[in-house]
Amino acid sequence: MSKKSGAVPHHIAVVMDGNGRWATRRFLPRVAGHKQGVESLRRCVKACAERGVGVLTVFAFSSENWNRPADEVSGLMELMVLALGREVPRLLEDGVRLHFIGARDGLSERIAAGIAKAEAATAHNSRLVLNVCFNYGGRWDIANAAARLAQKGEPITEDSLNRALALAHVPDPDLFVRTGGEQRLSNFLLWQSAYSELFFSDRLWPDFDEAALDEAIAAYHGRERRFGKTSAQLASPEARTLHSAA
């Protein structure tokens, strides 16, 4: 383990906030902001793959977002259907493996089928793992994992719970990014972000471009990740030897 973070985080998690405000400032319906947000996500996926990021996890629709106005929710659902049909060929070409994380109940049959089809189509890709958290909440994730362990009669420990969580197929995020100027987690990856480096950007998500991503990565590179240890411990010959061996 080195004193400073590696140049590129292996796993970046993003709360894509600010679509509605971006649209409102332009006197557009909020759904127009979400459409522009899809364009920003496409850029971010491509940029992460080019920079050697291994995993990108994005917060697309929270379990609390069902409480938004009905027309916005229906617009988001329709946008999801359109995006699945349009983006999967591009993801296939770019070597991106798609995972949808969240509760499937409550989704329409058309969306659930589209999600399953997209996951199956990209299952053999390995350049970048893209986790789309849709109908997801961090508390739901933890409670769901604990319930599954209890149902199987397994002891609930940190290790067993970690294996039962929805993101068990990837390491925890190294860098947690939130756009839109807010500085809170908003029920996103509560367990997995325990030791993530946090980066808050004032840019609204549709304006988050490659330069903004590089700014977040540069900030990460300057952080000291101690994981409960001291700076002196990380600077010890033993720690440097372990890092070199890794």
PDB file of C-alpha atoms in Angstrom:
ATOM      1  CA  MET A   1       0.000   0.000   0.000  1.00  0.00           C
ATOM      2  CA  SER A   2       1.562   3.300  -1.059  1.00  0.00           C
ATOM      3  CA  LYS A   3       1.367   6.627   0.677  1.00  0.00           C
ATOM      4  CA  LYS A   4      -0.289   8.285  -2.295  1.00  0.00           C
ATOM      5  CA  SER A   5      -3.126   6.923  -4.404  1.00  0.00           C
ATOM      6  CA  GLY A   6      -2.335   5.438  -7.787  1.00  0.00           C
ATOM      7  CA  ALA A   7      -2.550   7.702 -10.821  1.00  0.00           C
ATOM      8  CA  VAL A   8      -5.862   6.201 -11.928  1.00  0.00           C
ATOM      9  CA  PRO A   9      -8.454   4.789  -9.504  1.00  0.00           C
ATOM     10  CA  HIS A  10      -9.545   1.270 -10.403  1.00  0.00           C
ATOM     11  CA  HIS A  11     -13.185   1.894  -9.421  1.00  0.00           C
ATOM     12  CA  ILE A  12     -14.983   5.242  -9.722  1.00  0.00           C
ATOM     13  CA  ALA A  13     -18.513   5.733  -8.391  1.00  0.00           C
ATOM     14  CA  VAL A  14     -20.569   8.731  -9.525  1.00  0.00           C
ATOM     15  CA  VAL A  15     -23.746  10.382  -8.275  1.00  0.00           C
ATOM     16  CA  MET A  16     -24.925  12.004 -11.505  1.00  0.00           C
ATOM     17  CA  ASP A  17     -26.681  15.001  -9.962  1.00  0.00           C
ATOM     18  CA  GLY A  18     -27.965  18.177 -11.579  1.00  0.00           C
ATOM     19  CA  ASN A  19     -29.873  17.075 -14.694  1.00  0.00           C
ATOM     20  CA  GLY A  20     -33.116  18.750 -13.635  1.00  0.00           C
ATOM     21  CA  ARG A  21     -31.432  21.993 -12.623  1.00  0.00           C
ATOM     22  CA  TRP A  22     -29.491  22.038 -15.900  1.00  0.00           C
ATOM     23  CA  ALA A  23     -32.791  21.881 -17.803  1.00  0.00           C
ATOM     24  CA  THR A  24     -34.600  24.388 -15.578  1.00  0.00           C
ATOM     25  CA  ARG A  25     -31.868  26.981 -16.094  1.00  0.00           C
ATOM     26  CA  ARG A  26     -32.484  26.646 -19.840  1.00  0.00           C
ATOM     27  CA  PHE A  27     -36.292  26.817 -19.480  1.00  0.00           C
ATOM     28  CA  LEU A  28     -36.566  23.201 -20.634  1.00  0.00           C
ATOM     29  CA  PRO A  29     -38.569  20.326 -19.136  1.00  0.00           C
ATOM     30  CA  ARG A  30     -36.596  18.344 -16.572  1.00  0.00           C
ATOM     31  CA  VAL A  31     -36.602  15.257 -18.771  1.00  0.00           C
ATOM     32  CA  ALA A  32     -34.510  17.202 -21.300  1.00  0.00           C
ATOM     33  CA  GLY A  33     -31.826  17.404 -18.639  1.00  0.00           C
ATOM     34  CA  HIS A  34     -31.952  13.648 -18.147  1.00  0.00           C
ATOM     35  CA  LYS A  35     -31.543  13.151 -21.907  1.00  0.00           C
ATOM     36  CA  GLN A  36     -28.494  15.384 -21.848  1.00  0.00           C
ATOM     37  CA  GLY A  37     -27.286  13.416 -18.834  1.00  0.00           C
ATOM     38  CA  VAL A  38     -27.234  10.253 -20.968  1.00  0.00           C
ATOM     39  CA  GLU A  39     -24.893  12.051 -23.381  1.00  0.00           C
ATOM     40  CA  SER A  40     -22.638  12.972 -20.462  1.00  0.00           C
ATOM     41  CA  LEU A  41     -22.629   9.366 -19.253  1.00  0.00           C
ATOM     42  CA  ARG A  42     -21.590   8.202 -22.715  1.00  0.00           C
ATOM     43  CA  ARG A  43     -18.628  10.591 -22.611  1.00  0.00           C
ATOM     44  CA  CYS A  44     -17.714   9.484 -19.094  1.00  0.00           C
ATOM     45  CA  VAL A  45     -17.787   5.790 -19.981  1.00  0.00           C
ATOM     46  CA  LYS A  46     -15.541   6.356 -22.985  1.00  0.00           C
ATOM     47  CA  ALA A  47     -13.152   8.559 -21.009  1.00  0.00           C
ATOM     48  CA  CYS A  48     -12.900   6.052 -18.140  1.00  0.00           C
ATOM     49  CA  ALA A  49     -12.099   3.240 -20.561  1.00  0.00           C
ATOM     50  CA  GLU A  50      -9.436   5.347 -22.271  1.00  0.00           C
ATOM     51  CA  ARG A  51      -7.828   6.242 -18.934  1.00  0.00           C
ATOM     52  CA  GLY A  52      -7.627   2.664 -17.711  1.00  0.00           C
ATOM     53  CA  VAL A  53     -10.386   2.752 -15.108  1.00  0.00           C
ATOM     54  CA  GLY A  54     -11.593  -0.797 -14.491  1.00  0.00           C
ATOM     55  CA  VAL A  55     -15.034  -0.165 -12.966  1.00  0.00           C
ATOM     56  CA  LEU A  56     -17.500   2.723 -13.254  1.00  0.00           C
ATOM     57  CA  THR A  57     -20.601   2.678 -11.036  1.00  0.00           C
ATOM     58  CA  VAL A  58     -23.264   5.336 -11.576  1.00  0.00           C
ATOM     59  CA  PHE A  59     -26.399   6.270  -9.653  1.00  0.00           C
ATOM     60  CA  ALA A  60     -29.090   6.470 -12.341  1.00  0.00           C
ATOM     61  CA  PHE A  61     -32.345   6.170 -10.388  1.00  0.00           C
ATOM     62  CA  SER A  62     -32.702   5.822  -6.634  1.00  0.00           C
ATOM     63  CA  SER A  63     -35.445   3.965  -4.813  1.00  0.00           C
ATOM     64  CA  GLU A  64     -36.520   7.388  -3.486  1.00  0.00           C
ATOM     65  CA  ASN A  65     -36.876   8.851  -6.999  1.00  0.00           C
ATOM     66  CA  TRP A  66     -40.275   7.162  -7.386  1.00  0.00           C
ATOM     67  CA  ASN A  67     -41.546  10.075  -5.250  1.00  0.00           C
ATOM     68  CA  ARG A  68     -40.778  12.592  -7.996  1.00  0.00           C
ATOM     69  CA  PRO A  69     -43.554  14.014 -10.212  1.00  0.00           C
ATOM     70  CA  ALA A  70     -45.270  11.279 -12.239  1.00  0.00           C
ATOM     71  CA  ASP A  71     -44.428  12.845 -15.603  1.00  0.00           C
ATOM     72  CA  GLU A  72     -40.725  12.991 -14.729  1.00  0.00           C
ATOM     73  CA  VAL A  73     -40.705   9.358 -13.561  1.00  0.00           C
ATOM     74  CA  SER A  74     -42.501   8.159 -16.686  1.00  0.00           C
ATOM     75  CA  GLY A  75     -40.085  10.190 -18.811  1.00  0.00           C
ATOM     76  CA  LEU A  76     -37.134   8.574 -17.054  1.00  0.00           C
ATOM     77  CA  MET A  77     -38.576   5.109 -17.642  1.00  0.00           C
ATOM     78  CA  GLU A  78     -39.071   5.828 -21.344  1.00  0.00           C
ATOM     79  CA  LEU A  79     -35.545   7.241 -21.551  1.00  0.00           C
ATOM     80  CA  MET A  80     -34.226   4.037 -20.015  1.00  0.00           C
ATOM     81  CA  VAL A  81     -35.920   1.948 -22.708  1.00  0.00           C
ATOM     82  CA  LEU A  82     -34.525   4.162 -25.473  1.00  0.00           C
ATOM     83  CA  ALA A  83     -31.034   4.208 -23.969  1.00  0.00           C
ATOM     84  CA  LEU A  84     -30.921   0.417 -23.671  1.00  0.00           C
ATOM     85  CA  GLY A  85     -31.739  -0.003 -27.333  1.00  0.00           C
ATOM     86  CA  ARG A  86     -29.332   2.680 -28.508  1.00  0.00           C
ATOM     87  CA  GLU A  87     -26.333   2.269 -26.210  1.00  0.00           C
ATOM     88  CA  VAL A  88     -25.790  -1.503 -26.073  1.00  0.00           C
ATOM     89  CA  PRO A  89     -24.212  -1.744 -29.569  1.00  0.00           C
ATOM     90  CA  ARG A  90     -21.814   1.065 -28.613  1.00  0.00           C
ATOM     91  CA  LEU A  91     -20.944  -0.659 -25.322  1.00  0.00           C
ATOM     92  CA  LEU A  92     -20.292  -3.904 -27.195  1.00  0.00           C
ATOM     93  CA  GLU A  93     -17.945  -2.104 -29.567  1.00  0.00           C
ATOM     94  CA  ASP A  94     -16.085  -0.426 -26.684  1.00  0.00           C
ATOM     95  CA  GLY A  95     -15.690  -3.639 -24.637  1.00  0.00           C
ATOM     96  CA  VAL A  96     -17.918  -2.500 -21.758  1.00  0.00           C
ATOM     97  CA  ARG A  97     -19.707  -5.041 -19.563  1.00  0.00           C
ATOM     98  CA  LEU A  98     -23.035  -3.810 -18.227  1.00  0.00           C
ATOM     99  CA  HIS A  99     -24.535  -4.665 -14.842  1.00  0.00           C
ATOM    100  CA  PHE A 100     -27.780  -3.236 -13.483  1.00  0.00           C
ATOM    101  CA  ILE A 101     -27.825  -2.978  -9.696  1.00  0.00           C
ATOM    102  CA  GLY A 102     -31.085  -2.559  -7.783  1.00  0.00           C
ATOM    103  CA  ALA A 103     -34.516  -4.030  -7.149  1.00  0.00           C
ATOM    104  CA  ARG A 104     -36.192  -5.392 -10.288  1.00  0.00           C
ATOM    105  CA  ASP A 105     -39.666  -5.517  -8.760  1.00  0.00           C
ATOM    106  CA  GLY A 106     -41.656  -2.427  -9.612  1.00  0.00           C
ATOM    107  CA  LEU A 107     -40.080  -2.127 -13.049  1.00  0.00           C
ATOM    108  CA  SER A 108     -42.192  -2.665 -16.133  1.00  0.00           C
ATOM    109  CA  GLU A 109     -41.849  -5.933 -18.013  1.00  0.00           C
ATOM    110  CA  ARG A 110     -40.375  -4.051 -20.972  1.00  0.00           C
ATOM    111  CA  ILE A 111     -37.644  -2.419 -18.875  1.00  0.00           C
ATOM    112  CA  ALA A 112     -36.847  -5.625 -16.962  1.00  0.00           C
ATOM    113  CA  ALA A 113     -36.539  -7.553 -20.238  1.00  0.00           C
ATOM    114  CA  GLY A 114     -34.358  -4.831 -21.756  1.00  0.00           C
ATOM    115  CA  ILE A 115     -32.053  -4.877 -18.737  1.00  0.00           C
ATOM    116  CA  ALA A 116     -31.663  -8.664 -18.868  1.00  0.00           C
ATOM    117  CA  LYS A 117     -30.989  -8.560 -22.614  1.00  0.00           C
ATOM    118  CA  ALA A 118     -28.370  -5.815 -22.257  1.00  0.00           C
ATOM    119  CA  GLU A 119     -26.555  -7.655 -19.470  1.00  0.00           C
ATOM    120  CA  ALA A 120     -26.494 -10.893 -21.476  1.00  0.00           C
ATOM    121  CA  ALA A 121     -25.283  -9.153 -24.646  1.00  0.00           C
ATOM    122  CA  THR A 122     -22.285  -7.539 -22.899  1.00  0.00           C
ATOM    123  CA  ALA A 123     -21.453 -10.415 -20.525  1.00  0.00           C
ATOM    124  CA  HIS A 124     -18.186 -11.324 -22.267  1.00  0.00           C
ATOM    125  CA  ASN A 125     -16.736  -7.798 -22.375  1.00  0.00           C
ATOM    126  CA  SER A 126     -13.813  -7.052 -20.084  1.00  0.00           C
ATOM    127  CA  ARG A 127     -12.355  -3.608 -20.850  1.00  0.00           C
ATOM    128  CA  LEU A 128     -14.616  -1.780 -18.373  1.00  0.00           C
ATOM    129  CA  VAL A 129     -17.380  -2.866 -15.990  1.00  0.00           C
ATOM    130  CA  LEU A 130     -20.269  -0.386 -15.973  1.00  0.00           C
ATOM    131  CA  ASN A 131     -22.617  -0.769 -13.003  1.00  0.00           C
ATOM    132  CA  VAL A 132     -25.845   1.181 -13.441  1.00  0.00           C
ATOM    133  CA  CYS A 133     -27.626   1.541 -10.091  1.00  0.00           C
ATOM    134  CA  PHE A 134     -31.292   1.729 -11.039  1.00  0.00           C
ATOM    135  CA  ASN A 135     -34.077   1.524  -8.441  1.00  0.00           C
ATOM    136  CA  TYR A 136     -31.238   1.258  -5.929  1.00  0.00           C
ATOM    137  CA  GLY A 137     -30.654   2.469  -2.384  1.00  0.00           C
ATOM    138  CA  GLY A 138     -27.716   1.842  -0.076  1.00  0.00           C
ATOM    139  CA  ARG A 139     -29.932   0.939   2.868  1.00  0.00           C
ATOM    140  CA  TRP A 140     -31.946  -1.416   0.644  1.00  0.00           C
ATOM    141  CA  ASP A 141     -28.698  -3.067  -0.440  1.00  0.00           C
ATOM    142  CA  ILE A 142     -27.533  -3.715   3.140  1.00  0.00           C
ATOM    143  CA  ALA A 143     -30.959  -4.848   4.369  1.00  0.00           C
ATOM    144  CA  ASN A 144     -31.423  -7.107   1.349  1.00  0.00           C
ATOM    145  CA  ALA A 145     -28.009  -8.714   1.852  1.00  0.00           C
ATOM    146  CA  ALA A 146     -28.691  -9.314   5.566  1.00  0.00           C
ATOM    147  CA  ALA A 147     -32.104 -10.825   4.796  1.00  0.00           C
ATOM    148  CA  ARG A 148     -30.594 -13.204   2.247  1.00  0.00           C
ATOM    149  CA  LEU A 149     -27.972 -14.379   4.742  1.00  0.00           C
ATOM    150  CA  ALA A 150     -30.595 -14.841   7.459  1.00  0.00           C
ATOM    151  CA  GLN A 151     -32.813 -16.820   5.095  1.00  0.00           C
ATOM    152  CA  LYS A 152     -29.925 -19.191   4.389  1.00  0.00           C
ATOM    153  CA  GLY A 153     -29.047 -19.418   8.090  1.00  0.00           C
ATOM    154  CA  GLU A 154     -25.581 -17.924   7.540  1.00  0.00           C
ATOM    155  CA  PRO A 155     -23.912 -15.817  10.250  1.00  0.00           C
ATOM    156  CA  ILE A 156     -24.023 -12.102   9.458  1.00  0.00           C
ATOM    157  CA  THR A 157     -20.441 -10.852   9.584  1.00  0.00           C
ATOM    158  CA  GLU A 158     -18.579  -8.117   7.709  1.00  0.00           C
ATOM    159  CA  ASP A 159     -17.168 -10.678   5.279  1.00  0.00           C
ATOM    160  CA  SER A 160     -20.436 -12.529   4.658  1.00  0.00           C
ATOM    161  CA  LEU A 161     -22.381  -9.284   4.272  1.00  0.00           C
ATOM    162  CA  ASN A 162     -19.786  -7.933   1.873  1.00  0.00           C
ATOM    163  CA  ARG A 163     -20.159 -11.046  -0.285  1.00  0.00           C
ATOM    164  CA  ALA A 164     -23.961 -10.741  -0.277  1.00  0.00           C
ATOM    165  CA  LEU A 165     -24.128  -7.102  -1.384  1.00  0.00           C
ATOM    166  CA  ALA A 166     -25.167  -6.099  -4.883  1.00  0.00           C
ATOM    167  CA  LEU A 167     -21.642  -5.009  -5.868  1.00  0.00           C
ATOM    168  CA  ALA A 168     -19.873  -8.126  -4.636  1.00  0.00           C
ATOM    169  CA  HIS A 169     -18.554  -8.726  -8.166  1.00  0.00           C
ATOM    170  CA  VAL A 170     -16.241  -5.679  -8.020  1.00  0.00           C
ATOM    171  CA  PRO A 171     -13.875  -4.104  -5.448  1.00  0.00           C
ATOM    172  CA  ASP A 172     -15.117  -1.152  -3.393  1.00  0.00           C
ATOM    173  CA  PRO A 173     -14.922   2.288  -5.054  1.00  0.00           C
ATOM    174  CA  ASP A 174     -11.589   4.070  -4.768  1.00  0.00           C
ATOM    175  CA  LEU A 175     -13.084   7.417  -5.781  1.00  0.00           C
ATOM    176  CA  PHE A 176     -16.629   8.650  -5.077  1.00  0.00           C
ATOM    177  CA  VAL A 177     -17.676  11.613  -7.222  1.00  0.00           C
ATOM    178  CA  ARG A 178     -20.811  13.709  -6.821  1.00  0.00           C
ATOM    179  CA  THR A 179     -21.707  16.442  -9.282  1.00  0.00           C
ATOM    180  CA  GLY A 180     -24.187  19.297  -8.914  1.00  0.00           C
ATOM    181  CA  GLY A 181     -22.673  21.073  -5.913  1.00  0.00           C
ATOM    182  CA  GLU A 182     -24.304  18.967  -3.198  1.00  0.00           C
ATOM    183  CA  GLN A 183     -22.056  17.318  -0.604  1.00  0.00           C
ATOM    184  CA  ARG A 184     -23.834  14.196   0.638  1.00  0.00           C
ATOM    185  CA  LEU A 185     -23.973  10.490  -0.205  1.00  0.00           C
ATOM    186  CA  SER A 186     -27.762  10.376  -0.717  1.00  0.00           C
ATOM    187  CA  ASN A 187     -28.077   6.686   0.148  1.00  0.00           C
ATOM    188  CA  PHE A 188     -25.574   5.590  -2.521  1.00  0.00           C
ATOM    189  CA  LEU A 189     -23.111   2.748  -1.824  1.00  0.00           C
ATOM    190  CA  LEU A 190     -23.200   3.374   1.922  1.00  0.00           C
ATOM    191  CA  TRP A 191     -21.302   0.187   2.798  1.00  0.00           C
ATOM    192  CA  GLN A 192     -18.943   0.133  -0.171  1.00  0.00           C
ATOM    193  CA  SER A 193     -17.819   3.767   0.208  1.00  0.00           C
ATOM    194  CA  ALA A 194     -16.496   3.394   3.757  1.00  0.00           C
ATOM    195  CA  TYR A 195     -12.931   4.168   2.590  1.00  0.00           C
ATOM    196  CA  SER A 196     -13.586   5.860  -0.744  1.00  0.00           C
ATOM    197  CA  GLU A 197     -12.004   9.212  -1.465  1.00  0.00           C
ATOM    198  CA  LEU A 198     -14.793  11.789  -1.866  1.00  0.00           C
ATOM    199  CA  PHE A 199     -14.784  14.429  -4.592  1.00  0.00           C
ATOM    200  CA  PHE A 200     -17.586  16.997  -4.956  1.00  0.00           C
ATOM    201  CA  SER A 201     -17.930  18.975  -8.169  1.00  0.00           C
ATOM    202  CA  ASP A 202     -20.021  22.117  -8.638  1.00  0.00           C
ATOM    203  CA  ARG A 203     -20.653  21.170 -12.259  1.00  0.00           C
ATOM    204  CA  LEU A 204     -24.106  19.891 -13.099  1.00  0.00           C
ATOM    205  CA  TRP A 205     -23.939  16.378 -14.513  1.00  0.00           C
ATOM    206  CA  PRO A 206     -24.681  17.332 -18.155  1.00  0.00           C
ATOM    207  CA  ASP A 207     -21.654  19.665 -17.989  1.00  0.00           C
ATOM    208  CA  PHE A 208     -19.336  17.044 -16.465  1.00  0.00           C
ATOM    209  CA  ASP A 209     -16.839  16.413 -19.266  1.00  0.00           C
ATOM    210  CA  GLU A 210     -13.451  14.766 -19.710  1.00  0.00           C
ATOM    211  CA  ALA A 211     -11.640  17.718 -18.112  1.00  0.00           C
ATOM    212  CA  ALA A 212     -13.871  17.454 -15.034  1.00  0.00           C
ATOM    213  CA  LEU A 213     -13.166  13.731 -14.803  1.00  0.00           C
ATOM    214  CA  ASP A 214      -9.435  14.405 -15.020  1.00  0.00           C
ATOM    215  CA  GLU A 215      -9.769  16.981 -12.243  1.00  0.00           C
ATOM    216  CA  ALA A 216     -11.394  14.366 -10.003  1.00  0.00           C
ATOM    217  CA  ILE A 217      -8.702  11.799 -10.834  1.00  0.00           C
ATOM    218  CA  ALA A 218      -5.953  14.355 -10.147  1.00  0.00           C
ATOM    219  CA  ALA A 219      -7.488  15.118  -6.745  1.00  0.00           C
ATOM    220  CA  TYR A 220      -7.587  11.396  -5.992  1.00  0.00           C
ATOM    221  CA  HIS A 221      -3.932  11.061  -6.948  1.00  0.00           C
ATOM    222  CA  GLY A 222      -3.011  13.613  -4.292  1.00  0.00           C
ATOM    223  CA  ARG A 223      -4.846  11.874  -1.455  1.00  0.00           C
ATOM    224  CA  GLU A 224      -3.141   9.771   1.209  1.00  0.00           C
ATOM    225  CA  ARG A 225      -5.100   6.544   1.675  1.00  0.00           C
ATOM    226  CA  ARG A 226      -4.234   5.175   5.112  1.00  0.00           C
ATOM    227  CA  PHE A 227      -7.085   2.711   5.814  1.00  0.00           C
ATOM    228  CA  GLY A 228      -6.691   3.256   9.563  1.00  0.00           C
ATOM    229  CA  LYS A 229      -2.883   3.299   9.550  1.00  0.00           C
ATOM    230  CA  THR A 230      -0.557   6.258  10.102  1.00  0.00           C
ATOM    231  CA  SER A 231       1.520   8.070   7.498  1.00  0.00           C
ATOM    232  CA  ALA A 232       4.663   6.706   9.156  1.00  0.00           C
ATOM    233  CA  GLN A 233       3.425   3.142   8.770  1.00  0.00           C
ATOM    234  CA  LEU A 234       2.759   3.663   5.077  1.00  0.00           C
ATOM    235  CA  ALA A 235       6.266   5.094   4.646  1.00  0.00           C
ATOM    236  CA  SER A 236       7.928   2.108   6.348  1.00  0.00           C
ATOM    237  CA  PRO A 237      10.194  -0.216   4.298  1.00  0.00           C
ATOM    238  CA  GLU A 238       7.737  -3.090   4.910  1.00  0.00           C
ATOM    239  CA  ALA A 239       4.853  -1.131   3.412  1.00  0.00           C
ATOM    240  CA  ARG A 240       6.941  -0.113   0.392  1.00  0.00           C
ATOM    241  CA  THR A 241       8.018  -3.733  -0.112  1.00  0.00           C
ATOM    242  CA  LEU A 242       4.404  -4.909  -0.012  1.00  0.00           C
ATOM    243  CA  HIS A 243       3.416  -2.229  -2.492  1.00  0.00           C
ATOM    244  CA  SER A 244       6.262  -3.200  -4.851  1.00  0.00           C
ATOM    245  CA  ALA A 245       5.280  -6.871  -4.639  1.00  0.00           C
ATOM    246  CA  ALA A 246       1.697  -5.980  -5.486  1.00  0.00           C
TER     247      ALA A 246
END
